XYZ file of N, CA and C in Angstrom:
564
model
N 62.315 100.936 144.997
C 63.585 100.393 144.581
C 63.456 99.643 143.263
N 62.418 98.834 143.104
C 62.240 98.066 141.878
C 62.007 98.970 140.676
N 61.287 100.077 140.880
C 61.042 101.009 139.780
C 62.344 101.638 139.318
N 63.234 102.002 140.230
C 64.530 102.585 139.861
C 65.380 101.566 139.114
N 65.348 100.344 139.601
C 66.128 99.287 138.945
C 65.613 99.082 137.522
N 64.315 99.111 137.297
C 63.741 98.956 135.962
C 64.181 100.094 135.056
N 64.220 101.333 135.592
C 64.677 102.470 134.787
C 66.139 102.325 134.409
N 66.950 101.828 135.329
C 68.366 101.630 135.032
C 68.563 100.580 133.935
N 67.717 99.568 133.924
C 67.800 98.545 132.882
C 67.353 99.086 131.531
N 66.392 99.984 131.525
C 65.885 100.551 130.279
C 66.802 101.632 129.719
N 67.588 102.289 130.561
C 68.441 103.389 130.112
C 69.410 102.964 129.010
N 70.138 101.843 129.136
C 71.026 101.453 128.043
C 70.276 101.181 126.744
N 69.075 100.617 126.855
C 68.288 100.371 125.653
C 67.861 101.673 125.003
N 67.525 102.658 125.806
C 67.127 103.961 125.281
C 68.302 104.649 124.610
N 69.481 104.557 125.217
C 70.670 105.171 124.623
C 71.068 104.470 123.340
N 70.868 103.170 123.264
C 71.210 102.445 122.044
C 70.388 102.963 120.876
N 69.167 103.403 121.132
C 68.339 103.961 120.080
C 68.865 105.296 119.579
N 69.679 106.000 120.392
C 70.235 107.288 119.994
C 71.459 107.121 119.094
N 72.117 105.962 119.209
C 73.309 105.727 118.398
C 72.879 105.366 116.989
N 73.540 105.964 116.007
C 73.161 105.715 114.624
C 74.111 104.777 113.929
N 73.698 104.335 112.780
C 74.548 103.521 111.935
C 74.166 103.798 110.490
N 75.126 103.566 109.606
C 74.887 103.790 108.182
C 75.404 102.581 107.402
N 74.876 102.420 106.213
C 75.356 101.378 105.310
C 76.510 101.934 104.500
N 77.448 101.050 104.165
C 78.614 101.421 103.371
C 78.450 100.799 101.990
N 78.738 101.586 100.962
C 78.605 101.074 99.600
C 79.276 101.995 98.607
N 78.952 101.784 97.352
C 79.542 102.593 96.293
C 79.191 102.049 94.942
N 80.151 102.141 94.002
C 79.908 101.691 92.640
C 81.041 100.781 92.168
N 80.681 99.853 91.307
C 81.622 98.921 90.683
C 81.577 99.155 89.190
N 82.771 99.228 88.556
C 82.828 99.357 87.106
C 83.968 98.517 86.557
N 83.845 98.131 85.281
C 84.894 97.393 84.593
C 84.895 95.902 84.822
N 83.942 95.363 85.583
C 83.894 93.928 85.827
C 83.529 93.218 84.529
N 84.355 92.262 84.084
C 84.017 91.549 82.843
C 82.705 90.790 82.979
N 81.971 90.706 81.898
C 80.715 89.975 81.881
C 80.966 88.518 82.249
N 80.133 87.969 83.133
C 80.263 86.589 83.557
C 81.227 86.382 84.712
N 81.926 87.413 85.139
C 82.892 87.308 86.234
C 82.254 87.794 87.528
N 82.928 87.526 88.652
C 82.469 88.027 89.939
C 83.668 88.482 90.758
N 83.425 89.438 91.649
C 84.435 89.931 92.577
C 83.820 89.890 93.971
N 84.625 89.505 94.974
C 84.133 89.491 96.347
C 84.851 90.573 97.134
N 84.062 91.461 97.737
C 84.572 92.549 98.562
C 84.353 92.213 100.028
N 85.117 92.870 100.898
C 84.940 92.745 102.343
C 84.917 94.141 102.946
N 84.207 94.282 104.049
C 84.271 95.501 104.841
C 84.770 95.118 106.225
N 85.859 95.716 106.644
C 86.462 95.457 107.956
C 86.822 93.987 108.155
N 87.301 93.338 107.092
C 87.743 91.955 107.192
C 86.627 90.945 107.348
N 85.385 91.368 107.134
C 84.222 90.480 107.228
C 83.145 91.019 106.295
N 81.904 90.646 106.512
C 80.775 91.148 105.724
C 81.052 90.988 104.227
N 81.369 89.749 103.805
C 81.689 89.481 102.402
C 80.515 89.813 101.499
N 80.814 90.410 100.348
C 79.808 90.800 99.371
C 80.318 90.416 97.999
N 79.657 89.453 97.343
C 80.049 89.026 96.009
C 79.190 89.751 94.987
N 79.861 90.416 94.036
C 79.184 91.187 93.000
C 79.407 90.518 91.644
N 78.360 90.444 90.834
C 78.445 89.813 89.520
C 78.133 90.773 88.379
N 77.869 92.029 88.709
C 77.542 93.009 87.676
C 78.002 94.396 88.106
N 78.310 95.221 87.143
C 78.684 96.603 87.417
C 77.473 97.368 87.926
N 77.723 98.423 88.705
C 76.643 99.241 89.240
C 76.862 99.525 90.711
N 75.800 99.934 91.379
C 75.915 100.306 92.789
C 75.806 99.074 93.681
N 76.367 99.193 94.895
C 76.318 98.104 95.860
C 76.275 98.670 97.265
N 75.760 97.878 98.213
C 75.748 98.187 99.645
C 76.076 96.920 100.419
N 76.929 97.039 101.423
C 77.188 95.925 102.322
C 75.972 95.725 103.209
N 75.783 94.500 103.702
C 74.593 94.208 104.502
C 74.718 94.639 105.951
N 75.953 94.671 106.498
C 76.127 95.043 107.898
C 76.430 96.537 108.009
N 75.573 97.293 108.708
C 75.837 98.726 108.867
C 77.016 98.987 109.809
N 77.558 100.190 109.719
C 78.668 100.624 110.569
C 78.144 101.728 111.478
N 78.419 101.611 112.772
C 77.895 102.539 113.767
C 78.710 103.811 113.896
N 78.109 104.807 114.577
C 78.773 106.078 114.847
C 80.131 105.847 115.502
N 81.144 106.537 115.009
C 82.477 106.454 115.578
C 83.271 105.236 115.134
N 82.649 104.352 114.375
C 83.352 103.157 113.908
C 83.955 103.395 112.529
N 85.032 102.671 112.258
C 85.713 102.788 110.969
C 85.173 101.761 109.983
N 85.390 102.036 108.703
C 85.113 101.053 107.657
C 86.347 100.956 106.770
N 86.574 99.755 106.225
C 87.732 99.499 105.381
C 87.335 98.465 104.334
N 87.029 98.926 103.130
C 86.578 98.057 102.048
C 87.800 97.574 101.261
N 87.898 96.254 101.096
C 89.006 95.639 100.358
C 88.456 94.576 99.408
N 89.305 94.143 98.478
C 88.956 93.055 97.567
C 89.436 91.757 98.202
N 88.520 90.833 98.451
C 88.872 89.530 99.005
C 89.258 88.560 97.886
N 88.432 88.495 96.837
C 88.679 87.577 95.725
C 88.573 88.338 94.409
N 89.667 88.351 93.656
C 89.685 89.014 92.356
C 88.909 88.181 91.331
N 88.316 88.824 90.343
C 87.623 88.081 89.293
C 88.619 87.435 88.335
N 88.205 86.332 87.719
C 89.039 85.713 86.679
C 89.129 86.686 85.516
N 90.359 86.980 85.089
C 90.558 87.827 83.921
C 90.564 89.310 84.181
N 90.602 89.732 85.439
C 90.630 91.164 85.748
C 91.247 91.382 87.128
N 91.681 92.614 87.368
C 92.171 93.030 88.681
C 91.351 94.238 89.102
N 90.821 94.186 90.322
C 89.982 95.275 90.827
C 90.694 96.010 91.956
N 90.559 97.332 91.967
C 91.139 98.170 93.013
C 90.026 98.993 93.657
N 90.282 99.391 94.908
C 89.300 100.159 95.676
C 89.859 101.538 95.962
N 89.053 102.569 95.736
C 89.423 103.921 96.175
C 88.274 104.480 97.008
N 88.627 105.291 98.000
C 87.613 105.850 98.898
C 87.007 104.796 99.802
N 87.750 103.730 100.055
C 87.206 102.609 100.806
C 87.455 102.633 102.296
N 88.078 103.695 102.816
C 88.331 103.759 104.258
C 87.796 105.060 104.823
N 87.415 105.009 106.071
C 86.933 106.208 106.745
C 86.308 105.855 108.075
N 85.751 106.862 108.730
C 85.088 106.694 110.017
C 83.718 107.339 109.939
N 82.728 106.645 110.450
C 81.365 107.176 110.486
C 81.301 108.194 111.617
N 80.883 109.412 111.301
C 80.787 110.459 112.314
C 79.405 110.424 112.959
N 79.312 111.043 114.131
C 78.041 111.034 114.861
C 76.924 111.734 114.101
N 77.286 112.687 113.235
C 76.238 113.407 112.503
C 75.925 112.767 111.155
N 76.503 111.583 110.888
C 76.194 110.873 109.640
C 74.784 110.325 109.715
N 73.952 110.760 108.801
C 72.586 110.250 108.775
C 72.299 109.545 107.449
N 73.143 109.791 106.444
C 72.946 109.169 105.135
C 73.983 108.065 104.944
N 73.620 107.074 104.156
C 74.554 106.009 103.837
C 75.790 106.578 103.162
N 76.926 105.934 103.363
C 78.171 106.318 102.696
C 78.260 105.488 101.425
N 78.174 106.156 100.281
C 78.162 105.455 98.990
C 79.278 105.960 98.075
N 80.392 106.361 98.669
C 81.484 106.944 97.897
C 82.631 105.979 97.597
N 82.464 104.694 97.925
C 83.495 103.708 97.634
C 83.453 103.410 96.132
N 84.619 103.457 95.481
C 84.694 103.199 94.040
C 85.580 101.976 93.816
N 85.013 100.947 93.186
C 85.757 99.735 92.827
C 85.863 99.718 91.308
N 87.117 99.725 90.827
C 87.369 99.756 89.387
C 88.149 98.512 88.985
N 87.626 97.796 88.000
C 88.277 96.577 87.516
C 88.904 96.849 86.153
N 90.082 96.273 85.941
C 90.797 96.396 84.675
C 91.064 94.992 84.146
N 90.736 94.767 82.884
C 90.920 93.448 82.274
C 92.393 93.072 82.210
N 92.680 91.840 82.601
C 94.026 91.282 82.462
C 94.006 90.125 81.477
N 92.821 89.796 80.966
C 92.661 88.704 80.020
C 91.552 89.027 79.039
N 91.722 88.558 77.815
C 90.667 88.717 76.819
C 89.897 87.425 76.608
N 90.526 86.289 76.868
C 89.893 84.995 76.633
C 89.659 84.331 77.986
N 88.381 84.135 78.315
C 88.027 83.566 79.606
C 86.762 82.747 79.473
N 86.438 82.020 80.537
C 85.233 81.218 80.521
C 85.056 80.479 81.822
N 84.330 79.370 81.761
C 84.048 78.575 82.947
C 84.255 77.097 82.652
N 84.496 76.329 83.713
C 84.556 74.869 83.645
C 83.514 74.332 84.613
N 82.726 73.360 84.162
C 81.731 72.690 85.001
C 81.891 71.189 84.860
N 81.703 70.451 85.942
C 81.713 69.005 85.910
C 83.067 68.348 86.090
N 84.109 69.134 86.312
C 85.437 68.569 86.520
C 85.476 67.893 87.886
N 85.863 66.606 87.910
C 85.898 65.854 89.166
C 86.985 66.398 90.086
N 86.730 66.349 91.385
C 87.684 66.834 92.386
C 89.009 66.096 92.259
N 90.101 66.829 92.359
C 91.436 66.257 92.296
C 91.983 66.093 90.889
N 91.171 66.375 89.881
C 91.629 66.258 88.496
C 91.870 67.639 87.899
N 92.564 67.662 86.765
C 92.742 68.918 86.026
C 92.755 68.638 84.543
N 92.568 69.686 83.771
C 92.649 69.598 82.323
C 93.504 70.761 81.838
N 94.009 70.639 80.627
C 94.808 71.714 80.053
C 94.081 72.260 78.840
N 93.830 73.559 78.855
C 93.244 74.264 77.722
C 94.368 74.924 76.940
N 94.159 75.126 75.646
C 95.170 75.787 74.836
C 94.515 76.723 73.828
N 95.246 77.757 73.487
C 94.844 78.653 72.392
C 95.716 78.395 71.167
N 96.598 77.424 71.284
C 97.557 77.150 70.220
C 98.888 77.823 70.496
N 98.855 78.946 71.204
C 100.093 79.647 71.566
C 100.304 79.694 73.066
N 99.242 79.468 73.841
C 99.350 79.497 75.304
C 98.542 78.343 75.886
N 99.068 77.741 76.953
C 98.377 76.670 77.663
C 97.947 77.164 79.037
N 96.838 76.603 79.532
C 96.323 76.962 80.846
C 95.822 75.697 81.530
N 96.405 75.348 82.682
C 95.951 74.204 83.468
C 94.819 74.683 84.380
N 93.688 73.982 84.317
C 92.523 74.315 85.134
C 92.275 73.137 86.073
N 92.288 73.412 87.394
C 92.174 72.346 88.390
C 90.886 72.399 89.204
N 90.029 73.378 88.958
C 88.779 73.475 89.714
C 87.660 73.957 88.799
N 86.447 73.640 89.191
C 85.286 74.170 88.490
C 85.180 75.659 88.761
N 84.609 76.380 87.828
C 84.426 77.811 88.003
C 85.103 78.593 86.886
N 85.363 79.852 87.195
C 85.909 80.768 86.192
C 87.404 80.543 85.985
N 87.863 80.780 84.754
C 89.276 80.731 84.395
C 89.536 81.804 83.351
N 90.796 82.144 83.152
C 91.157 83.160 82.152
C 92.594 82.947 81.702
N 92.822 83.040 80.402
C 94.185 83.049 79.877
C 94.778 84.415 80.187
N 96.044 84.463 80.583
C 96.660 85.775 80.832
C 96.871 86.536 79.525
N 96.801 87.845 79.625
C 97.069 88.710 78.475
C 95.810 89.198 77.800
N 95.934 90.337 77.186
C 94.792 90.930 76.491
C 95.049 90.944 74.988
N 93.979 90.838 74.235
C 94.037 90.843 72.782
C 93.538 92.176 72.247
N 94.023 92.541 71.091
C 93.489 93.724 70.410
C 92.119 93.368 69.852
N 91.238 94.332 69.849
C 89.913 94.127 69.282
C 90.067 93.665 67.832
N 89.293 92.653 67.446
C 89.367 92.117 66.091
C 90.277 90.907 65.957
N 90.936 90.500 67.052
C 91.832 89.345 67.022
C 91.027 88.055 67.176
N 91.318 87.072 66.324
C 90.646 85.779 66.400
C 91.237 84.970 67.550
N 90.392 84.154 68.185
C 90.850 83.257 69.239
C 90.206 81.890 69.026
N 90.859 80.855 69.564
C 90.336 79.500 69.496
C 90.841 78.733 70.715
N 89.922 78.220 71.526
C 90.264 77.478 72.730
C 89.852 76.023 72.527
N 90.785 75.106 72.796
C 90.509 73.678 72.722
C 91.081 73.004 73.964
N 90.679 71.760 74.187
C 91.228 70.972 75.289
C 92.486 70.289 74.765
N 93.617 70.579 75.387
C 94.889 69.975 74.998
C 95.084 68.639 75.707
N 94.755 68.595 77.008
C 94.895 67.372 77.800
C 93.617 67.151 78.599
N 92.962 66.001 78.363
C 91.738 65.647 79.082
C 92.091 65.134 80.480
N 91.207 65.324 81.467
C 91.433 64.730 82.792
C 91.229 63.214 82.712
N 91.971 62.453 83.506
C 91.811 60.995 83.481
C 90.377 60.576 83.808
N 89.798 59.734 82.938
C 88.457 59.216 83.177
C 87.331 60.169 82.828
N 87.658 61.333 82.293
C 86.617 62.293 81.919
C 86.873 62.807 80.508
N 85.813 63.314 79.902
C 85.923 63.986 78.615
C 85.332 65.382 78.783
N 86.091 66.383 78.364
C 85.633 67.769 78.463
C 85.416 68.327 77.066
N 84.276 68.975 76.883
C 83.925 69.572 75.602
C 83.872 71.084 75.739
N 84.242 71.776 74.661
C 84.291 73.235 74.644
C 83.147 73.780 73.796
N 82.410 74.729 74.344
C 81.374 75.452 73.594
C 81.790 76.916 73.513
N 81.480 77.566 72.423
C 81.855 78.967 72.181
C 83.372 79.150 72.258
N 84.114 78.165 71.779
C 85.567 78.173 71.906
C 86.309 79.015 70.903
N 85.632 79.507 69.888
C 86.342 80.328 68.900
C 85.488 81.512 68.503
N 86.174 82.537 68.044
C 85.497 83.746 67.616
C 86.489 84.866 67.423
N 85.970 86.056 67.358
C 86.795 87.251 67.223
C 86.567 88.115 68.442
N 87.664 88.457 69.134
C 87.543 89.238 70.351
C 87.123 90.669 70.039
N 86.155 91.163 70.800
C 85.704 92.551 70.705
C 85.878 93.188 72.068
N 86.587 94.300 72.139
C 86.825 94.980 73.406
C 85.503 95.265 74.102
N 85.471 94.985 75.410
C 84.280 95.261 76.208
C 83.296 94.118 76.263
N 83.599 93.005 75.589
C 82.714 91.853 75.658
C 83.466 90.657 76.212
N 82.745 89.736 76.817
C 83.356 88.524 77.352
C 83.325 87.435 76.297
N 84.335 86.573 76.322
C 84.366 85.480 75.357
C 83.414 84.360 75.739
N 83.148 84.175 77.029
C 82.172 83.212 77.539
C 82.386 81.805 76.998
N 83.643 81.342 76.994
C 83.954 79.978 76.587
C 83.465 79.053 77.703
N 82.702 78.033 77.345
C 82.142 77.112 78.336
C 82.739 75.727 78.133
N 83.380 75.193 79.171
C 83.951 73.853 79.126
C 83.146 72.986 80.082
N 82.591 71.893 79.546
C 81.779 70.978 80.353
C 82.431 69.611 80.342
N 82.648 69.061 81.536
C 83.304 67.763 81.675
C 82.307 66.730 82.205
N 82.510 65.503 81.770
C 81.670 64.410 82.240
C 82.401 63.094 82.083
N 81.766 62.024 82.548
C 82.410 60.705 82.466
C 82.559 60.248 81.020
């Protein structure tokens, strides 16, 4: 009796070894330099990407299970879309699914980062023609795209109370396909 019971306990473990799983992934293109995009598979398994190229989610998907890749967090200065991001893993799938395509399109030409901004405060950046209120540390982007060869200049229009923010790389000439990488650093 004990031997039969042991076999019954081992049977589910043996069958689990027969079930397969594959990794889900694909390629990312068009992500602006210095930006990041966060993807999800099936509403979980977050994957933050900081460079164009191939990617794989860390959690595999089992036989008969579906996958659904979506954008959780858009990058500053771009909008990313997913194609080929849904499907079902078939029982005969033995290779990873790498056909998901994430394509980003620039929505801004002038972007950068803010570091050192105290919680609860904000500052206003300006290009002289457009203002942008920034309330958190991290990436930011002015809306709109510039033609290649257009000059830009970013300055602090309004300092946060009790802090001084300085701009590095705040001016230049925009070149299509490159990031402006304006860096704003705040301190006491």
